[in-house]
Coordinates of C-alpha atoms in Angstrom, one line a residue:
V248 CA 112.5 176.2 -133.5
N249 CA 111.9 176.8 -137.2
R250 CA 114.5 174.5 -138.8
V251 CA 116.4 171.6 -137.5
D252 CA 119.2 169.4 -138.8
A253 CA 117.6 166.0 -139.0
S254 CA 119.1 162.6 -139.7
F255 CA 117.9 159.0 -139.4
I256 CA 119.4 156.8 -136.8
P257 CA 119.5 153.0 -137.4
G258 CA 117.0 151.5 -135.0
G259 CA 115.7 148.1 -134.1
R260 CA 113.4 145.9 -136.2
S261 CA 110.1 147.8 -135.7
L262 CA 108.4 150.0 -138.3
A263 CA 109.1 153.2 -136.2
K264 CA 111.5 155.9 -137.6
I265 CA 114.2 157.1 -135.3
I266 CA 115.5 160.6 -136.1
R267 CA 118.2 162.8 -134.5
L268 CA 117.2 166.4 -134.4
A269 CA 119.6 169.3 -133.8
P270 CA 117.8 172.6 -133.0
D271 CA 118.8 175.7 -135.0
D272 CA 119.5 177.6 -131.7
D273 CA 122.5 175.4 -131.0
G274 CA 120.6 173.7 -128.2
T275 CA 121.3 170.1 -127.1
P276 CA 120.3 167.6 -129.9
F277 CA 117.5 165.2 -129.1
V278 CA 115.9 162.1 -130.7
A279 CA 112.4 161.6 -132.0
K280 CA 110.7 158.2 -132.4
V281 CA 107.8 158.4 -134.9
D282 CA 105.1 155.8 -135.1
A283 CA 101.3 155.3 -134.8
V284 CA 99.6 156.9 -131.8
E285 CA 98.5 153.7 -130.2
R286 CA 101.9 152.0 -130.3
L287 CA 103.8 155.0 -128.9
R288 CA 101.1 155.7 -126.3
D289 CA 101.5 152.1 -125.1
E290 CA 105.3 152.4 -125.1
M291 CA 105.1 155.5 -122.9
Q292 CA 102.7 153.8 -120.5
R293 CA 105.1 150.9 -120.2
F294 CA 108.1 153.1 -119.7
R295 CA 106.4 155.3 -117.1
R296 CA 105.1 152.3 -115.2
Y297 CA 108.2 150.0 -115.3
A298 CA 111.4 151.6 -116.5
E299 CA 111.5 155.3 -115.5
R300 CA 112.8 154.5 -112.0
W301 CA 115.3 152.2 -113.5
D302 CA 116.6 154.5 -116.2
S303 CA 115.9 158.2 -115.8
S304 CA 118.3 159.5 -118.4
L305 CA 116.0 159.5 -121.5
K306 CA 113.2 161.8 -120.1
P307 CA 110.7 160.9 -122.9
C308 CA 107.8 163.2 -123.9
L309 CA 104.9 162.1 -126.1
H310 CA 103.3 164.3 -128.8
F311 CA 100.6 163.3 -131.2
H312 CA 98.4 164.7 -134.0
S313 CA 96.0 163.2 -136.5
G314 CA 97.0 159.5 -136.0
I315 CA 100.8 160.0 -136.0
S316 CA 102.8 160.5 -132.9
L317 CA 106.4 160.9 -131.7
I318 CA 108.3 160.5 -128.5
L319 CA 111.0 163.0 -127.9
F320 CA 113.8 161.9 -125.6
G321 CA 117.3 163.0 -124.7
L322 CA 120.2 162.1 -126.9
V323 CA 122.8 159.7 -125.4
E324 CA 125.8 161.5 -126.8
C325 CA 129.1 160.2 -128.0
P326 CA 131.7 162.0 -125.8
D327 CA 134.2 162.2 -128.7
K328 CA 131.6 163.7 -131.1
P329 CA 129.3 166.1 -129.2
G330 CA 125.8 166.2 -130.8
Q331 CA 126.1 162.8 -132.3
P332 CA 124.5 159.6 -130.8
A333 CA 126.6 157.2 -128.9
P334 CA 127.4 154.0 -130.9
T335 CA 125.2 150.9 -130.5
L336 CA 126.6 147.8 -129.0
E337 CA 126.4 146.3 -132.5
E338 CA 128.7 149.0 -133.8
T339 CA 131.0 148.6 -130.8
L340 CA 131.4 144.9 -131.3
E341 CA 132.0 145.4 -135.0
S342 CA 134.9 147.8 -134.0
M343 CA 136.3 145.0 -131.9
F344 CA 136.1 142.6 -134.9
Y345 CA 137.9 145.0 -137.2
C346 CA 140.5 145.8 -134.6
E347 CA 141.3 142.1 -134.2
H348 CA 141.6 141.4 -137.9
W349 CA 143.4 144.6 -139.0
G350 CA 146.2 145.6 -136.5
D351 CA 146.2 149.3 -137.4
Y352 CA 142.4 149.7 -136.7
Q353 CA 141.7 151.4 -133.4
G354 CA 138.9 149.7 -131.5
P355 CA 137.7 149.1 -127.9
S356 CA 139.9 147.2 -125.6
E357 CA 138.9 143.7 -124.4
D358 CA 138.8 144.9 -120.7
D359 CA 136.5 147.8 -121.6
L360 CA 134.1 145.4 -123.4
R361 CA 134.1 143.1 -120.5
E362 CA 133.3 146.0 -118.2
L363 CA 130.6 147.2 -120.6
I364 CA 128.8 143.8 -120.8
G365 CA 129.2 143.3 -117.0
R366 CA 127.4 146.6 -116.4
A367 CA 124.7 145.8 -118.9
I368 CA 124.1 142.5 -117.1
R369 CA 123.9 144.2 -113.7
K370 CA 121.6 146.8 -115.0
L371 CA 119.2 144.2 -116.4
R372 CA 119.4 142.2 -113.2
R373 CA 118.2 145.2 -111.3
L374 CA 115.2 145.6 -113.6
N375 CA 114.4 141.9 -113.7
S376 CA 114.5 141.6 -109.9
Q377 CA 111.3 143.7 -109.8
A378 CA 108.1 141.5 -109.4
N379 CA 105.1 142.1 -111.6
D380 CA 102.8 144.6 -109.9
G381 CA 99.7 142.9 -111.3
W382 CA 99.5 144.5 -114.8
R383 CA 98.2 141.8 -117.1
K384 CA 99.6 143.1 -120.4
P385 CA 102.6 140.9 -121.2
I386 CA 104.5 140.9 -124.5
S387 CA 106.8 138.0 -124.0
F388 CA 108.1 136.3 -127.2
L389 CA 108.2 133.1 -125.2
K390 CA 107.4 130.5 -127.9
A391 CA 109.8 128.7 -130.2
E392 CA 108.7 130.5 -133.3
P393 CA 109.0 130.1 -136.2
Y394 CA 110.5 126.7 -135.6
L395 CA 107.3 125.0 -134.4
P396 CA 105.0 126.4 -137.2
L397 CA 107.5 125.6 -139.9
R398 CA 107.9 122.0 -138.5
D399 CA 104.1 121.6 -138.6
Q400 CA 104.3 122.6 -142.3
G401 CA 106.8 119.8 -143.0
H402 CA 110.1 121.7 -142.7
E403 CA 112.7 119.7 -140.7
W404 CA 116.1 120.5 -139.3
K405 CA 118.7 118.0 -138.0
I406 CA 120.8 118.9 -135.0
G407 CA 122.3 116.1 -132.9
H408 CA 123.8 116.3 -129.5
C409 CA 127.4 117.5 -129.3
D410 CA 128.4 114.5 -127.1
G411 CA 127.3 112.1 -129.9
S412 CA 124.5 110.6 -127.9
D413 CA 121.2 109.6 -129.5
G414 CA 118.5 112.2 -130.0
S415 CA 117.8 115.6 -131.4
A416 CA 118.4 119.1 -129.9
F417 CA 114.7 119.7 -130.7
D418 CA 113.5 116.9 -128.5
F419 CA 113.0 119.4 -125.7
V420 CA 111.3 122.3 -127.5
E421 CA 107.7 121.6 -126.2
Q422 CA 108.9 121.0 -122.7
A423 CA 111.0 124.2 -122.7
V424 CA 108.1 126.3 -124.0
T425 CA 105.8 124.9 -121.3
R426 CA 108.3 125.6 -118.6
V427 CA 109.0 129.1 -119.8
G428 CA 105.2 129.8 -119.9
E429 CA 104.9 129.1 -116.2
L430 CA 107.0 132.2 -115.4
S431 CA 105.8 134.4 -118.3
E432 CA 104.6 137.2 -116.1
Q433 CA 106.8 136.8 -113.0
A434 CA 109.1 139.8 -113.4
I435 CA 109.6 143.1 -115.2
V436 CA 111.6 143.0 -118.4
H437 CA 112.9 145.3 -121.0
G438 CA 111.5 142.9 -123.6
D439 CA 113.6 143.7 -126.6
V440 CA 117.3 143.4 -125.6
Q441 CA 119.3 143.3 -128.8
L442 CA 122.5 144.9 -130.0
R443 CA 120.9 147.9 -131.6
N444 CA 118.9 148.7 -128.5
I445 CA 122.0 149.3 -126.3
L446 CA 123.9 152.5 -126.7
V447 CA 127.5 152.6 -125.5
R448 CA 128.7 155.8 -124.0
D449 CA 132.3 156.4 -123.2
G450 CA 133.1 152.8 -124.2
R451 CA 132.0 151.3 -120.9
E452 CA 128.5 152.6 -120.0
P453 CA 125.4 150.9 -121.5
H454 CA 122.2 152.8 -122.1
F455 CA 119.1 150.8 -123.1
I456 CA 116.6 152.3 -125.5
D457 CA 113.2 151.3 -127.1
Y458 CA 110.7 150.3 -124.3
A459 CA 107.9 149.2 -126.6
Y460 CA 107.9 145.7 -125.0
C461 CA 108.8 146.7 -121.5
G462 CA 106.5 145.1 -118.9
P463 CA 105.7 141.7 -117.4
G464 CA 107.8 138.8 -118.7
H465 CA 110.0 135.9 -117.8
P466 CA 112.8 136.8 -115.3
C467 CA 115.5 135.4 -117.6
L468 CA 114.2 136.7 -121.0
D469 CA 116.5 139.8 -121.1
L470 CA 119.6 138.0 -119.9
A471 CA 119.0 135.1 -122.4
R472 CA 118.5 137.5 -125.3
L473 CA 121.6 139.5 -124.3
E474 CA 123.7 136.4 -124.1
A475 CA 122.4 135.1 -127.5
A476 CA 122.9 138.5 -129.2
I477 CA 126.5 138.6 -128.2
L478 CA 127.2 134.9 -128.5
Y479 CA 125.8 134.6 -132.0
F480 CA 127.4 137.9 -133.2
C481 CA 130.9 137.4 -131.7
G482 CA 131.3 133.6 -131.6
R483 CA 133.6 132.4 -134.5
M484 CA 133.6 128.8 -135.7
N485 CA 137.4 128.1 -135.7
G486 CA 136.5 124.5 -135.2
D487 CA 133.7 122.2 -136.4
E488 CA 130.1 122.3 -135.0
R489 CA 130.8 119.5 -132.4
E490 CA 134.0 121.1 -131.1
L491 CA 132.2 124.4 -130.7
G492 CA 129.3 122.6 -129.0
A493 CA 131.8 121.2 -126.5
V494 CA 132.8 124.8 -125.6
F495 CA 129.2 125.7 -125.0
F496 CA 128.6 122.6 -123.0
D497 CA 131.3 123.6 -120.6
I498 CA 129.7 127.1 -120.3
L499 CA 126.3 125.5 -119.6
H500 CA 128.0 123.4 -116.9
G501 CA 129.2 126.6 -115.2
K502 CA 132.9 125.8 -115.4
S503 CA 135.3 128.7 -114.6
E504 CA 136.4 131.0 -117.4
E505 CA 140.0 129.8 -116.9
D506 CA 138.9 126.2 -117.1
V507 CA 137.0 126.8 -120.4
K508 CA 140.1 128.5 -121.9
R509 CA 142.4 125.7 -120.7
R510 CA 140.1 123.0 -122.2
H511 CA 139.5 124.8 -125.5
P512 CA 142.7 126.8 -126.3
I513 CA 142.1 127.1 -130.1
F514 CA 138.6 128.6 -129.6
C515 CA 140.0 131.1 -127.1
T516 CA 142.7 132.6 -129.4
T517 CA 140.4 135.4 -130.5
R518 CA 139.0 138.3 -128.5
T519 CA 135.6 137.8 -129.9
N520 CA 135.4 134.2 -128.6
R521 CA 136.8 135.1 -125.2
L522 CA 134.1 137.8 -124.9
A523 CA 131.5 135.2 -125.9
I524 CA 132.7 132.9 -123.1
F525 CA 132.7 135.7 -120.5
T526 CA 129.2 136.8 -121.5
G527 CA 127.8 133.3 -121.3
L528 CA 129.2 132.6 -117.8
A529 CA 128.2 136.1 -116.5
C530 CA 124.6 135.8 -117.8
R531 CA 124.3 132.3 -116.3
A532 CA 125.5 133.5 -112.9
A533 CA 123.1 136.5 -113.0
A534 CA 120.1 134.4 -114.1
L535 CA 120.6 131.8 -111.4
E536 CA 120.8 134.5 -108.8
L537 CA 117.5 135.9 -110.0
L538 CA 115.8 132.5 -110.1
D539 CA 117.1 131.6 -106.7
S540 CA 115.5 134.7 -105.2
I541 CA 112.0 133.5 -106.4
G542 CA 112.5 129.8 -105.5
K543 CA 113.3 128.6 -109.1
G544 CA 116.4 127.1 -110.6
E545 CA 118.7 126.1 -113.4
D546 CA 116.0 124.3 -115.4
D547 CA 114.1 127.5 -115.8
W548 CA 117.2 129.3 -117.2
L549 CA 117.9 126.4 -119.6
A550 CA 114.3 126.4 -120.8
M551 CA 114.5 130.1 -121.6
K552 CA 117.9 129.7 -123.4
H553 CA 116.5 126.8 -125.4
V554 CA 113.5 128.9 -126.6
V555 CA 115.7 131.9 -127.5
A556 CA 118.2 129.6 -129.4
C557 CA 115.3 128.2 -131.4
Q558 CA 114.2 131.7 -132.3
S559 CA 117.7 132.8 -133.2
L560 CA 118.2 129.9 -135.6
F561 CA 115.7 131.7 -137.9
T562 CA 116.9 135.3 -137.3
L563 CA 118.6 137.1 -140.2
N564 CA 122.2 138.2 -139.5
M565 CA 122.7 135.5 -136.8
Q566 CA 125.5 133.0 -137.4
S567 CA 123.4 129.9 -137.9
G568 CA 126.4 127.6 -137.4
V569 CA 127.1 129.0 -134.0
V570 CA 123.4 128.8 -133.1
R571 CA 123.3 125.1 -134.2
A572 CA 126.4 124.4 -132.0
H573 CA 124.7 126.0 -129.1
L574 CA 121.5 124.0 -129.6
S575 CA 123.6 120.8 -129.9
A576 CA 125.2 121.6 -126.5
L577 CA 121.8 122.4 -124.9
G578 CA 120.4 119.1 -126.1
A579 CA 123.3 117.1 -124.7
Y580 CA 123.3 119.1 -121.4
L581 CA 119.5 118.7 -120.9
K582 CA 119.7 115.0 -121.6
S583 CA 122.8 113.9 -119.8
I584 CA 123.1 116.4 -116.9
R585 CA 119.5 117.6 -116.2
G586 CA 117.8 114.4 -117.2
W587 CA 115.0 116.0 -119.3

């Protein structure tokens, strides 16, 4: 191959470059991830050890020279556009948003999106059900950063409980971090579940990419991050913060989807909000199943959710109002229902 058609692909938040390469012999396009040797060597080690049996579609191959390396892997194609990468989950959800707001815009159906997210949850559950085989090299993101360091510098945030009771949503941060730490190496996780690291093939089939952080981690990390990514991207505040907090409180309580829709009809008028409800309840059910299999329970799921919500409050491109409402619901639920 002497010349290739190359184009950059939007990736995650790392410094690596993701490039689509189309060979000049009309062969199947492929993707290259370019980064420092040590980072990509570590990623390959993690993928081979933990993810290859779980996802054999990428078939990565590592090459390196003079301090720079690249991983070549198979392109997850878009069926409608051969040779082009499948859209990310972020792009797919954006299409749903535009479809809802402009009637002539063609986007994914609500049923297809529910099936897509359900498959993503089931795929993560299969990965997360694997016990750590003893490798002591976790990358876990299990602390409430940067909230705690910023608080220590004198920055304060005020988020009360959605039920109006006394106290702050942040009263439980240290307790949640401690509890999460107890299971920090219990299971195998993808480690970086976010909307740009999930490719959507044929509208309903999720493919996870970027295994730089795959390895030992908390059994609920991936599900909590998937829920947060969709919840804070899709959720729309068509009510005030306390009203939205009441919706999230019912999801935390595990009420049925029909019951949540009946109790909060205004919130459920949009497809995006209905998808957020479905995701929250489906992730909760999967997480409690995982935890039950290792003799743990709901408090461990709530602790992980609390840490991820604190992290999300300071993440760019997240809807901070929705995150605040979620934290207000978590605070009320931990205090009134779980007795933290």
